[in-house]
Coordinates of N, CA and C in Angstrom, one line a residue:
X1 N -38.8 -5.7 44.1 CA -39.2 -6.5 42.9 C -39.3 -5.6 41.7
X2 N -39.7 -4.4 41.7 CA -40.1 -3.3 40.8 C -38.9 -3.2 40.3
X3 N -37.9 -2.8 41.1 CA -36.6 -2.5 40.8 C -35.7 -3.7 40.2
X4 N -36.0 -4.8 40.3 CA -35.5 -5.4 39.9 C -35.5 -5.9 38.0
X5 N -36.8 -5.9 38.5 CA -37.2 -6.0 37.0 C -37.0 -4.5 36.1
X6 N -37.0 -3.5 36.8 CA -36.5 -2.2 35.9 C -35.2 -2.9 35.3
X7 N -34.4 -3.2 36.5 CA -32.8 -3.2 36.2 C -32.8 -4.7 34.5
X8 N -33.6 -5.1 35.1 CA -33.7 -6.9 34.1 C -34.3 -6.1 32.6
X9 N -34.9 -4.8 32.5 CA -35.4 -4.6 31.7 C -34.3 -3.3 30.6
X10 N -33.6 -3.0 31.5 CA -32.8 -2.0 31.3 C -31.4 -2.7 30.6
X11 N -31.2 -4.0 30.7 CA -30.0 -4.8 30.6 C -30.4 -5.2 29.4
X12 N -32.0 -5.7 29.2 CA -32.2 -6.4 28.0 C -32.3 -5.2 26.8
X13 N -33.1 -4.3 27.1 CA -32.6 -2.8 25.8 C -31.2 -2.9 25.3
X14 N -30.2 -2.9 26.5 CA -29.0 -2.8 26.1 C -28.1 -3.7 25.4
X15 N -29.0 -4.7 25.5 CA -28.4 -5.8 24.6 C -28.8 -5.8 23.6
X16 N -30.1 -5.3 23.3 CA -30.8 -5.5 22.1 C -30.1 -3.9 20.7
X17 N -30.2 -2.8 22.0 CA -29.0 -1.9 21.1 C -27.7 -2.3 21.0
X18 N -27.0 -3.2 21.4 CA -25.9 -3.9 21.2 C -25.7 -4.4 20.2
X19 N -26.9 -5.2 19.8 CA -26.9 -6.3 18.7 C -27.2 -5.3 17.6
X20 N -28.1 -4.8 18.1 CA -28.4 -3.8 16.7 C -27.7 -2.8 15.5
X21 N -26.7 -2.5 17.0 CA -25.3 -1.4 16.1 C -24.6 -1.4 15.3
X22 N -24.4 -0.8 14.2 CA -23.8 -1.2 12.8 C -22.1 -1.8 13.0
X23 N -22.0 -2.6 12.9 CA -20.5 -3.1 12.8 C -19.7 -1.8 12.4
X24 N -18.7 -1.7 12.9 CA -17.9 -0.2 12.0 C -16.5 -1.0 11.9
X25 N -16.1 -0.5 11.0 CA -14.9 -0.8 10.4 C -13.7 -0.1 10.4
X26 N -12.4 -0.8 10.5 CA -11.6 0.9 10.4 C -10.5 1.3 9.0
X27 N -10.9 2.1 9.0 CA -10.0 2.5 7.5 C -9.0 3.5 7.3
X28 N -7.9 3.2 7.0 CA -6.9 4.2 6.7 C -7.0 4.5 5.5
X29 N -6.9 6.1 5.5 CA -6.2 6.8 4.1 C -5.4 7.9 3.8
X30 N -5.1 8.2 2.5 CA -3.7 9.1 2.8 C -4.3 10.4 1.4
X31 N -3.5 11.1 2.0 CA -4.2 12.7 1.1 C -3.7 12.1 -0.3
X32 N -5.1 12.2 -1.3 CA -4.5 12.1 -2.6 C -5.3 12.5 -3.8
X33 N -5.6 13.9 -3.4 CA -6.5 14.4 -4.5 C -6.8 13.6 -5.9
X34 N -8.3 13.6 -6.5 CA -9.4 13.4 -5.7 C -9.9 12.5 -5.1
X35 N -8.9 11.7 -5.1 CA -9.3 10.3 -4.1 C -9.9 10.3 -3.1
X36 N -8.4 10.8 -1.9 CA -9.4 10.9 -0.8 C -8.3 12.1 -0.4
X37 N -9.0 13.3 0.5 CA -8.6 14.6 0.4 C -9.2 14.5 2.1
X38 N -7.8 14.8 2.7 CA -7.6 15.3 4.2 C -8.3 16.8 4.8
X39 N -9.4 16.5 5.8 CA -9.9 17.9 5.8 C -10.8 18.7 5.0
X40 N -11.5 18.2 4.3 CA -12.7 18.6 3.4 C -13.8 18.0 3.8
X41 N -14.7 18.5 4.3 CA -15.7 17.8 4.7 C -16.6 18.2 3.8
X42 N -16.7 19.2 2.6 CA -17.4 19.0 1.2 C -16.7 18.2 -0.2
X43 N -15.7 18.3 0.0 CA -15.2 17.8 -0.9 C -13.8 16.8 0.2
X44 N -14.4 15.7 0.2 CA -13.7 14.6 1.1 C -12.3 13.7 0.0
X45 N -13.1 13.7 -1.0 CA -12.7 12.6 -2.1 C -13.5 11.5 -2.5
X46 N -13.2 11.3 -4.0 CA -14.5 10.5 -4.3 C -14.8 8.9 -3.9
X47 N -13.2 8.7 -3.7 CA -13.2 7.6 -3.2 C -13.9 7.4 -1.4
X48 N -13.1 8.3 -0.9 CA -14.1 8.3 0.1 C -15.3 8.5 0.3
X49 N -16.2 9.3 -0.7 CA -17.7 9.2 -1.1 C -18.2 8.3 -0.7
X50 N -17.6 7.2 -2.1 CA -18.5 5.7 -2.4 C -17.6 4.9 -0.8
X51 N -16.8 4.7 0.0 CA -16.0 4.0 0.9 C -17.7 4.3 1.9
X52 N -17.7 5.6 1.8 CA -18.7 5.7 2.6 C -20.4 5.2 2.4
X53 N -21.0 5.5 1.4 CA -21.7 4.9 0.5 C -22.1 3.7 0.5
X54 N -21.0 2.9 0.5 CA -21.0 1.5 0.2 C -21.3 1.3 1.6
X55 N -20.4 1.6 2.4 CA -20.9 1.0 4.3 C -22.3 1.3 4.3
X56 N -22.7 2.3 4.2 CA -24.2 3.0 4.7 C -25.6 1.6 4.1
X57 N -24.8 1.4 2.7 CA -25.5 0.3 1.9 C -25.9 -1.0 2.3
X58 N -24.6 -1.3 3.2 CA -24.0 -2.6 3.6 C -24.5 -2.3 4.8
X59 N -25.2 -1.4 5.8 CA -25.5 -1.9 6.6 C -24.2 -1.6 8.0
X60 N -23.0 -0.9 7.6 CA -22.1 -0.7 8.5 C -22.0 0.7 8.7
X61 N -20.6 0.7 9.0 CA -20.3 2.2 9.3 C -18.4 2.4 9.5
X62 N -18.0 3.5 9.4 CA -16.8 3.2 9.1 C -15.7 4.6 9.5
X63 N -15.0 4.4 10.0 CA -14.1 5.0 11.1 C -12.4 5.3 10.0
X64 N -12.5 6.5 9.7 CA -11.3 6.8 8.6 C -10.3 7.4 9.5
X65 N -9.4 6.9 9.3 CA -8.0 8.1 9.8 C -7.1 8.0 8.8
X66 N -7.1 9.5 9.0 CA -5.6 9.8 7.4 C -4.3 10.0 8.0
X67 N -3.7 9.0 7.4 CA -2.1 8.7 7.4 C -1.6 8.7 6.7
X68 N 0.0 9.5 6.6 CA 1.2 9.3 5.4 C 0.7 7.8 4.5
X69 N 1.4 8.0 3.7 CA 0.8 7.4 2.4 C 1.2 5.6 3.1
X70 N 2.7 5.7 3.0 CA 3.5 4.9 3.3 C 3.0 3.9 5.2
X71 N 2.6 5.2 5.7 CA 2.1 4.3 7.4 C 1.0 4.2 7.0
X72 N 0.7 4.4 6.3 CA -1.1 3.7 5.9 C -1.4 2.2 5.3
X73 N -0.2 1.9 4.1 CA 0.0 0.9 3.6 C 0.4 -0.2 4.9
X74 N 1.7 0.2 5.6 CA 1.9 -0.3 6.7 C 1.0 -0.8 8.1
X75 N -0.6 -0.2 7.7 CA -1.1 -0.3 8.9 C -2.1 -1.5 8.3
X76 N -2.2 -1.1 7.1 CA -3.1 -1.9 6.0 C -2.7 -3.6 6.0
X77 N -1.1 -3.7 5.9 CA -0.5 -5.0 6.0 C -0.4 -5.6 6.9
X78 N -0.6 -4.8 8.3 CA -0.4 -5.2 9.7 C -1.5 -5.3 10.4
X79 N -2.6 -4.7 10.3 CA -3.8 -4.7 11.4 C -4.8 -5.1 11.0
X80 N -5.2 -6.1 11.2 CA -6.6 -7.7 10.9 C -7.7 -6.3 10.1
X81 N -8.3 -6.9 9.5 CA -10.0 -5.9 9.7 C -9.3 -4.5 8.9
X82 N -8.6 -4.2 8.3 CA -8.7 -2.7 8.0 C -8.6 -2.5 6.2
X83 N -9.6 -1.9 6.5 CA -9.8 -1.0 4.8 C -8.9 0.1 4.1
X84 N -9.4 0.1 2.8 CA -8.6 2.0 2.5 C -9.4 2.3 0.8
X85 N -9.7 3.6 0.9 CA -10.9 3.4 0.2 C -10.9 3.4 -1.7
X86 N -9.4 3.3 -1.1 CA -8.4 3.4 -2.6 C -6.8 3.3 -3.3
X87 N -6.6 2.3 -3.9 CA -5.2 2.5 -4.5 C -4.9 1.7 -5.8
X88 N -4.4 2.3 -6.4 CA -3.8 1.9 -7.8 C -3.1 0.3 -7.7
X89 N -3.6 -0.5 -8.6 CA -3.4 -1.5 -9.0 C -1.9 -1.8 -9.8
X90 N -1.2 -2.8 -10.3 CA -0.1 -2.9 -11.0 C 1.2 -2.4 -10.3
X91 N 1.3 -3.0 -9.3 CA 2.8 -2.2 -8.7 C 3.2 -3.9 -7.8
X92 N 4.4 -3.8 -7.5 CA 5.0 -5.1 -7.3 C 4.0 -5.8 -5.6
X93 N 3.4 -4.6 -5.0 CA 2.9 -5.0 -3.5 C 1.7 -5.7 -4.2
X94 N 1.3 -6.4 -5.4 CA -0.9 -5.9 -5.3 C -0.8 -7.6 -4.4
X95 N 0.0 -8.4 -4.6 CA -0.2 -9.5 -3.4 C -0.5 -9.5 -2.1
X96 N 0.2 -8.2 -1.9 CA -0.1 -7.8 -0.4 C -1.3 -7.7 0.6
X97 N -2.1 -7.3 -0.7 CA -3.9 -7.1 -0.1 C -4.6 -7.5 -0.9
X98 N -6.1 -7.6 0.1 CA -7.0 -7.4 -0.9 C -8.2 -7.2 -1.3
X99 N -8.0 -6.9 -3.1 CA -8.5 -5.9 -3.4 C -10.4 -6.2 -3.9
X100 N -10.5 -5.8 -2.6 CA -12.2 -5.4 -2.3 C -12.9 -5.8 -3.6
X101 N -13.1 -4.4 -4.5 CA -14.1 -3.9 -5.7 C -13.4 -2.8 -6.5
X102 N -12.9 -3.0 -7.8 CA -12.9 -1.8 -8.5 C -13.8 -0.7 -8.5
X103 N -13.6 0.6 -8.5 CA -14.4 1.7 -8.1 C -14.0 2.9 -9.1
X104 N -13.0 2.9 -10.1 CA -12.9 3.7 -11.4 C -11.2 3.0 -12.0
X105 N -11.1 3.8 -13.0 CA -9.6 3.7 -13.5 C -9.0 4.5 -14.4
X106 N -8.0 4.9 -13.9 CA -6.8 5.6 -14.4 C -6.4 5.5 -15.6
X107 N -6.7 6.7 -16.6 CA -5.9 6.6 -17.8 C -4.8 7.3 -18.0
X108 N -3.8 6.7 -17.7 CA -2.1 7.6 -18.0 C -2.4 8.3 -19.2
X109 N -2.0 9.3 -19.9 CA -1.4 10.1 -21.2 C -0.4 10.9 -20.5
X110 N 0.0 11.4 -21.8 CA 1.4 12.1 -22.0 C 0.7 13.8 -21.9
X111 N 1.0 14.8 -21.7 CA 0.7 16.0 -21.6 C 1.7 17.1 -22.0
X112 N 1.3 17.6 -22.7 CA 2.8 19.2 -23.4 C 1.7 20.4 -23.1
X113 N 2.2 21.1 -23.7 CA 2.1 22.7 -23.9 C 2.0 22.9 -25.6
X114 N 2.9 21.8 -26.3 CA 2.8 22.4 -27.7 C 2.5 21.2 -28.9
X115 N 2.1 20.4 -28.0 CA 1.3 19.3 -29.2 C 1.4 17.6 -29.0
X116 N 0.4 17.3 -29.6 CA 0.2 15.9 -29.0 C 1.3 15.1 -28.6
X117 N 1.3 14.0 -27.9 CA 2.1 12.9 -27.8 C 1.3 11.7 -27.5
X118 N 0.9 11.0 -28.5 CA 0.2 9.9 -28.6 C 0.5 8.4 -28.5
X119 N 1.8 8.4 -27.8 CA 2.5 7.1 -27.8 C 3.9 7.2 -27.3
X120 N 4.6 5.7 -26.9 CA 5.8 5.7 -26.4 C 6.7 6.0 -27.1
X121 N 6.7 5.7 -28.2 CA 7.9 6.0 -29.1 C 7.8 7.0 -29.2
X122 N 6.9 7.9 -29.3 CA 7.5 9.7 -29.8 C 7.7 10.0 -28.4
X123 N 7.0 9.6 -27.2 CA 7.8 10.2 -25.8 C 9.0 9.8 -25.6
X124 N 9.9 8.4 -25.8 CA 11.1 8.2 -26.1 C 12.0 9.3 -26.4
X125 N 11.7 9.7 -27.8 CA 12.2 10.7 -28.2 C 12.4 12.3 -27.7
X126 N 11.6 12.4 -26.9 CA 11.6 13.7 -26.1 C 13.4 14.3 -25.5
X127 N 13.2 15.3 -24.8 CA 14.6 15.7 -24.5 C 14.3 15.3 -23.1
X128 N 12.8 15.2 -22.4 CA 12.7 15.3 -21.1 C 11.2 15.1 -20.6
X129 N 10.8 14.0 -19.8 CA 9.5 14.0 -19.3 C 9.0 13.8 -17.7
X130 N 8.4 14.3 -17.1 CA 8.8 14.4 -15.9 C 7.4 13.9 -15.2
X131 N 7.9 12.8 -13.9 CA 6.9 12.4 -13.4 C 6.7 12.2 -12.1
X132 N 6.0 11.8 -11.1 CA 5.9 11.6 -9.7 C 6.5 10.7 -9.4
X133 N 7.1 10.2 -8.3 CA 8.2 9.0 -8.1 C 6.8 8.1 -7.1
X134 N 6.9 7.1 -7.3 CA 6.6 6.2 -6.8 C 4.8 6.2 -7.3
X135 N 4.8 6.5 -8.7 CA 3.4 6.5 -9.1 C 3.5 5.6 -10.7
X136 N 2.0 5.4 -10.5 CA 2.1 3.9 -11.8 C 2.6 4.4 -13.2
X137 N 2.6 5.3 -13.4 CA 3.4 6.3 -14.4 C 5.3 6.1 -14.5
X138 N 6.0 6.1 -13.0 CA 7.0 6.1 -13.0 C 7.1 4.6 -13.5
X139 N 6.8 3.9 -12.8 CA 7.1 2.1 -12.9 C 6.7 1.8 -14.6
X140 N 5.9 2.1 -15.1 CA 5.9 2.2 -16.7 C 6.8 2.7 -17.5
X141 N 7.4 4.0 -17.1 CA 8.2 4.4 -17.3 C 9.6 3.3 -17.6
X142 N 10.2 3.2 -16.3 CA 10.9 2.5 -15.8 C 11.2 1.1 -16.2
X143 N 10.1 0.2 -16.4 CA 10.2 -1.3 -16.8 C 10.1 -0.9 -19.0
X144 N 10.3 0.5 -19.0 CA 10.4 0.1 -20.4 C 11.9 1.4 -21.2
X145 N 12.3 1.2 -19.6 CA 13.8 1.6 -19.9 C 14.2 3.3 -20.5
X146 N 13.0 4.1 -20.0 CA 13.4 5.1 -20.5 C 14.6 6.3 -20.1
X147 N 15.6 6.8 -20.7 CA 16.7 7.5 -19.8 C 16.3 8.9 -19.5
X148 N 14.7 9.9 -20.2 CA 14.5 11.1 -20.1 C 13.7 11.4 -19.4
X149 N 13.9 10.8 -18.3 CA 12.5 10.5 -17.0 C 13.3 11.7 -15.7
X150 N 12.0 13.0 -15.2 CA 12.4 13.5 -13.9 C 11.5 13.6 -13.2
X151 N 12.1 13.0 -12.3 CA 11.0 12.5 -11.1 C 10.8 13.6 -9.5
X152 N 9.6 13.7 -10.3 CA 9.1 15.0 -8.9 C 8.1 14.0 -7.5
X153 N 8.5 14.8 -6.7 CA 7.6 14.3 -5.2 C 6.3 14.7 -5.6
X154 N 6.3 15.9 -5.9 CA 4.8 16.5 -5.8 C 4.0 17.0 -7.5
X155 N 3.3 17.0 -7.4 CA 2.4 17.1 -9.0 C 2.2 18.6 -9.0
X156 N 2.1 19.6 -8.2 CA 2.7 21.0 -8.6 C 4.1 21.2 -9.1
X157 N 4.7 20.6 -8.1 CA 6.2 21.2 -9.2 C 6.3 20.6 -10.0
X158 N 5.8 19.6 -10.8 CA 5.5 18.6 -11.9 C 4.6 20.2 -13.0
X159 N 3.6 20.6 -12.9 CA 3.2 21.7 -13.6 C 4.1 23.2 -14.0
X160 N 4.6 23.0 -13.2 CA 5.4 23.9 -12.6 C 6.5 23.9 -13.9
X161 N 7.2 22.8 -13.6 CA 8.5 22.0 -14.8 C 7.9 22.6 -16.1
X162 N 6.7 22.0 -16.4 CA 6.0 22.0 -17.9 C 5.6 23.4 -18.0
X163 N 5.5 23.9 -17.2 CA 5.0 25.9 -18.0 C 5.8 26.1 -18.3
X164 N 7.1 26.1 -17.4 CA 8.5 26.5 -17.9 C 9.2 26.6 -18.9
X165 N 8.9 24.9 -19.5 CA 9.3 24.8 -20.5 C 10.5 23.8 -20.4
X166 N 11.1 23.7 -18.8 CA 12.1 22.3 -18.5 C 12.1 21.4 -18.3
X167 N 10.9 20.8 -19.3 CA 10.3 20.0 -19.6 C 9.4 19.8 -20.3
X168 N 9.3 18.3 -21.7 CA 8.3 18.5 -22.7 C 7.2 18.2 -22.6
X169 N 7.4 17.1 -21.6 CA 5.8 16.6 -21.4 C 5.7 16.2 -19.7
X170 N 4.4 15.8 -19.3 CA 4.1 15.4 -18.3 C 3.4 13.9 -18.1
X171 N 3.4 13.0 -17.1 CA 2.8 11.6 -17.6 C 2.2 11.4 -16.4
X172 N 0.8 10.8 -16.1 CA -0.1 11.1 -15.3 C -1.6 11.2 -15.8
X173 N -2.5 10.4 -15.0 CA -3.5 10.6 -15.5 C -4.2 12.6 -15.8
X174 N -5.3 12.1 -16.9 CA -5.9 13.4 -17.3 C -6.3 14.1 -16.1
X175 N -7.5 13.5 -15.1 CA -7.9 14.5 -14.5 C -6.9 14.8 -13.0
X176 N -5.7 14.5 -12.7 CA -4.9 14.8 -12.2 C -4.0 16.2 -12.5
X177 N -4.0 16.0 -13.9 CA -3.4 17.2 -14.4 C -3.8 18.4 -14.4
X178 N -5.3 18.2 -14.9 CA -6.3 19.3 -15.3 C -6.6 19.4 -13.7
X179 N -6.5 19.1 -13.0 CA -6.7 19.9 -11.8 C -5.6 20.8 -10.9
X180 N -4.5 20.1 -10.8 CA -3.2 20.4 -10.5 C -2.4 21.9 -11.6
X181 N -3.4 21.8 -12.5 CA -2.8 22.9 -13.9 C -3.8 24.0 -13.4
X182 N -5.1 23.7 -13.3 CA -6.4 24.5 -12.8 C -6.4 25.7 -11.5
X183 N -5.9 24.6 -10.3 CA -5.6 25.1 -9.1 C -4.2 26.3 -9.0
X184 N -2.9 25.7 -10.3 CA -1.9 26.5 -10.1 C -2.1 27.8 -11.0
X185 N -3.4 28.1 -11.8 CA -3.9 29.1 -12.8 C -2.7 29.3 -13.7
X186 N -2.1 28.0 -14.4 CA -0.8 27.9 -15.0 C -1.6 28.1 -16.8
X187 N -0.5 28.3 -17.7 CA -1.4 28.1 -19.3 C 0.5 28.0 -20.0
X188 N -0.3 27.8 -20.8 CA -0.9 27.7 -21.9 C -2.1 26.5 -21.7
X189 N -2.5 25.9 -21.8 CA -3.6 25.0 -22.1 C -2.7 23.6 -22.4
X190 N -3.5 22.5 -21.5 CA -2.5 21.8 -21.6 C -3.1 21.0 -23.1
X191 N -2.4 19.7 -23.6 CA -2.4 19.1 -24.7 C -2.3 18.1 -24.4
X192 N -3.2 17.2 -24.5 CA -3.3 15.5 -24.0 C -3.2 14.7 -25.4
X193 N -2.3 13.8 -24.7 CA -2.6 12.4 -26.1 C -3.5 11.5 -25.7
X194 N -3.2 10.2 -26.4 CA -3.7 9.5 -26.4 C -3.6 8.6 -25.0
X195 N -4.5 7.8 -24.6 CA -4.7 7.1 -23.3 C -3.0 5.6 -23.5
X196 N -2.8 5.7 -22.6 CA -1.2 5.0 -23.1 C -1.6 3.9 -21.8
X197 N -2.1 4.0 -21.0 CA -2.2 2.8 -20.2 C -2.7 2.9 -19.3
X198 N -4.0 2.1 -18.8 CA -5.1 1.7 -18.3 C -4.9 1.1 -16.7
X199 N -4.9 1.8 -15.5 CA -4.8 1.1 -14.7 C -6.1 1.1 -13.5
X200 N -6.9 0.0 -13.0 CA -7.9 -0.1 -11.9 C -7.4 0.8 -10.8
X201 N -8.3 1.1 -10.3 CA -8.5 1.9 -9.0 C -9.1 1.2 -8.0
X202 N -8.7 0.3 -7.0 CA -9.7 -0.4 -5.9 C -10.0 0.1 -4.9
X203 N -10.9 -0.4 -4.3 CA -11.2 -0.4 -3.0 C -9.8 -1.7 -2.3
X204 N -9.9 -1.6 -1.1 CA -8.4 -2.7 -0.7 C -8.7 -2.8 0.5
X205 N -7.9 -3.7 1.3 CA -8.1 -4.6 2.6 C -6.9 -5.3 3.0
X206 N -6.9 -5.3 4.4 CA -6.1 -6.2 4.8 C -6.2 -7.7 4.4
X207 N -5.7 -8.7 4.1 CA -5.7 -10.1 3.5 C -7.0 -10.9 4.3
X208 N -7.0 -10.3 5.8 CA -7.7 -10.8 6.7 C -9.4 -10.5 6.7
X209 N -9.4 -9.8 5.9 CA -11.3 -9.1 5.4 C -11.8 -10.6 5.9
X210 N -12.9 -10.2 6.2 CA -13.6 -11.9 6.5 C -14.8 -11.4 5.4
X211 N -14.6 -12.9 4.8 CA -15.2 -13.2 3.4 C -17.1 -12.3 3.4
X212 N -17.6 -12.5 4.6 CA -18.9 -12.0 4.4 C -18.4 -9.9 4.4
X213 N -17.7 -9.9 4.9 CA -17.9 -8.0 4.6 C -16.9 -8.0 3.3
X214 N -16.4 -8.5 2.6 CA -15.7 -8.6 1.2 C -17.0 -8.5 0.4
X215 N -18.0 -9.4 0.6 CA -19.1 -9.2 -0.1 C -20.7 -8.8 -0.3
X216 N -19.8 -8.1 1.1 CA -21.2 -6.8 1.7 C -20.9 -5.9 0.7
X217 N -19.4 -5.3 0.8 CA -19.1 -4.0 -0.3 C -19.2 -4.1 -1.2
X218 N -18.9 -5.6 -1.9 CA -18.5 -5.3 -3.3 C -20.4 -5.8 -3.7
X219 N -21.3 -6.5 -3.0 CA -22.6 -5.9 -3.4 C -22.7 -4.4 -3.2
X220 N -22.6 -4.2 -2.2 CA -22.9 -2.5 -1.8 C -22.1 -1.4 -3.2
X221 N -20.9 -1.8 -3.9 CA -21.1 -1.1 -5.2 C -21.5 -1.2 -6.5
X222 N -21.7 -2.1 -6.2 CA -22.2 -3.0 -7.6 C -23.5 -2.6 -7.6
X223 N -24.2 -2.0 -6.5 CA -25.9 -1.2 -6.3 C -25.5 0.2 -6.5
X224 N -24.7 0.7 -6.2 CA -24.0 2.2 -6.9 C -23.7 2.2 -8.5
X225 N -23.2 1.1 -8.9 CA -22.7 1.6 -10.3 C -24.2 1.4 -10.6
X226 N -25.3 -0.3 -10.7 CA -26.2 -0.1 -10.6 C -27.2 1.2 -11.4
X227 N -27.3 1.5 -10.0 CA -28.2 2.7 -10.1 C -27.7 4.7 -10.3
X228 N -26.1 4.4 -11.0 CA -25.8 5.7 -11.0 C -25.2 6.1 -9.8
X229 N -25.5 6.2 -8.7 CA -24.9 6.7 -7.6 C -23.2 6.6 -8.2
X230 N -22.5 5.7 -8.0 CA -21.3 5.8 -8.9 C -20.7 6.5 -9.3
X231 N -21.7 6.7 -10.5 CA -21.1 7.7 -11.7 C -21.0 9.2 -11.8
X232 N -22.2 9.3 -10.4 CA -22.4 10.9 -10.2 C -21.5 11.5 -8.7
X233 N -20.8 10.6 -8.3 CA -19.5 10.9 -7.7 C -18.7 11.0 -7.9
X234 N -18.3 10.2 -9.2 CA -17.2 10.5 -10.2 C -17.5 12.0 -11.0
X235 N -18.4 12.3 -11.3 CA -18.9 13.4 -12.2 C -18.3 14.7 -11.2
X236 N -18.8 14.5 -9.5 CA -18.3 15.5 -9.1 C -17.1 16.1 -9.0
X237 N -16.3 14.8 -8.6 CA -14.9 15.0 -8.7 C -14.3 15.6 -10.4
X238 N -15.1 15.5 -11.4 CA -15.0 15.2 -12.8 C -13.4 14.0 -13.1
X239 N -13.9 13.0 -12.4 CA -13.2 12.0 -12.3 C -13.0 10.5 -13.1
X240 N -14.0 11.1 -13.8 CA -14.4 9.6 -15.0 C -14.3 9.7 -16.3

């Protein structure tokens, strides 16, 4: 009888820590300084900060694996229930998913070595401006027909082009550059224009999010921007 009821008592704990355990979620993401950064466990990315943040808020918990950019998207469109703790808005897929909670935004400018560029029409005119392929910069680019566009994979040899000088400017947001220019101990000093175009930063989801954890997070950052938490993870990254 003793044993019985041990066993009857042992079953019911286990149900009751069953019930109790934080839902976890699964999330893919893909290396993209300072977003979310593969292998840093001090400096993760800021997106991943608040991705994290926000669960802790909400009551969950949350299971990240970093994937090429492109099988991440793909796992994102295909697998019920899955997060990603960030991507750029305005590109022909944004139907695809959806998009959680805004969590910062991207200001494109133009960048030289020898003096402003505050607008399209004097970048027009350039001999040469060079950008990352498949980033919201190129597609701007591109839907407004420009023929002096070179399109790099990587945002080092994008810095790289501009010290050189085989190339006039660079297009990409500010603190992308200033970090990418920082880390390559490249100079002259770069030269920013003016903010040329504004694009959201989300949080994102497979179509399939079920409506109550859509609005676990997006209360869960809406208590971050709130009370600062937000702003001082952006700050770290110097991302705002």
């Amino acid at each position: 009888m003793h044993l019985l009821i041990a066993a009857f008592t042992i079953a019911i704990g286990s149900a009751w820590t069953s019930l109790a355990a934080e839902p976890r979620d699964r999330v893919v993401a893909a290396h993209y300084p300072p977003l979310m950064v593969a292998g840093d466990t001090e400096y993760p990315g800021y997106a991943i900060e608040i991705m994290r943040e926000a669960a802790r808020r909400a009551g969950r918990s949350v299971d990240i694996t970093f994937l090429p950019f492109e099988r991440a998207i793909f796992e994102l469109q295909n697998t019920p229930g899955t997060l990603m703790p960030a991507l750029f808005r305005g590109k022909e897929r944004d139907d695809l998913f959806l998009w959680v909670v805004d969590i910062n935004v991207a200001e494109l400018r133009f960048a030289s070595t020898t003096g402003r560029i505050d607008d399209l029409d004097t970048a027009r005119a350039l001999k040469s401006i060079v950008v990352e392929t498949g980033t919201t910069g190129e597609i701007l680019l591109n839907r407004r027909a420009f023929e002096n566009v070179i399109r790099m994979h990587d945002p080092a040899a994008s810095a790289r082009m501009l010290e050189s000088g085989r190339v006039e400017a660079w297009f990409l947001t500010k603190s992308n550059m200033q970090r990418v220019w920082s880390a390559l101990d490249a100079s002259p000093a770069l030269i920013f224009g003016d903010i040329i175009h504004s694009v959201p930063i989300s949080m994102v989801a497979s179509t399939d999010l079920p409506d109550d954890v859509t609005a676990a997070y997006r209360t869960a950052v809406q208590s971050m921007y709130d009370d600062g938490t937000l702003t001082g993870i952006l700050e770290r990254y110097e991302a705002n």
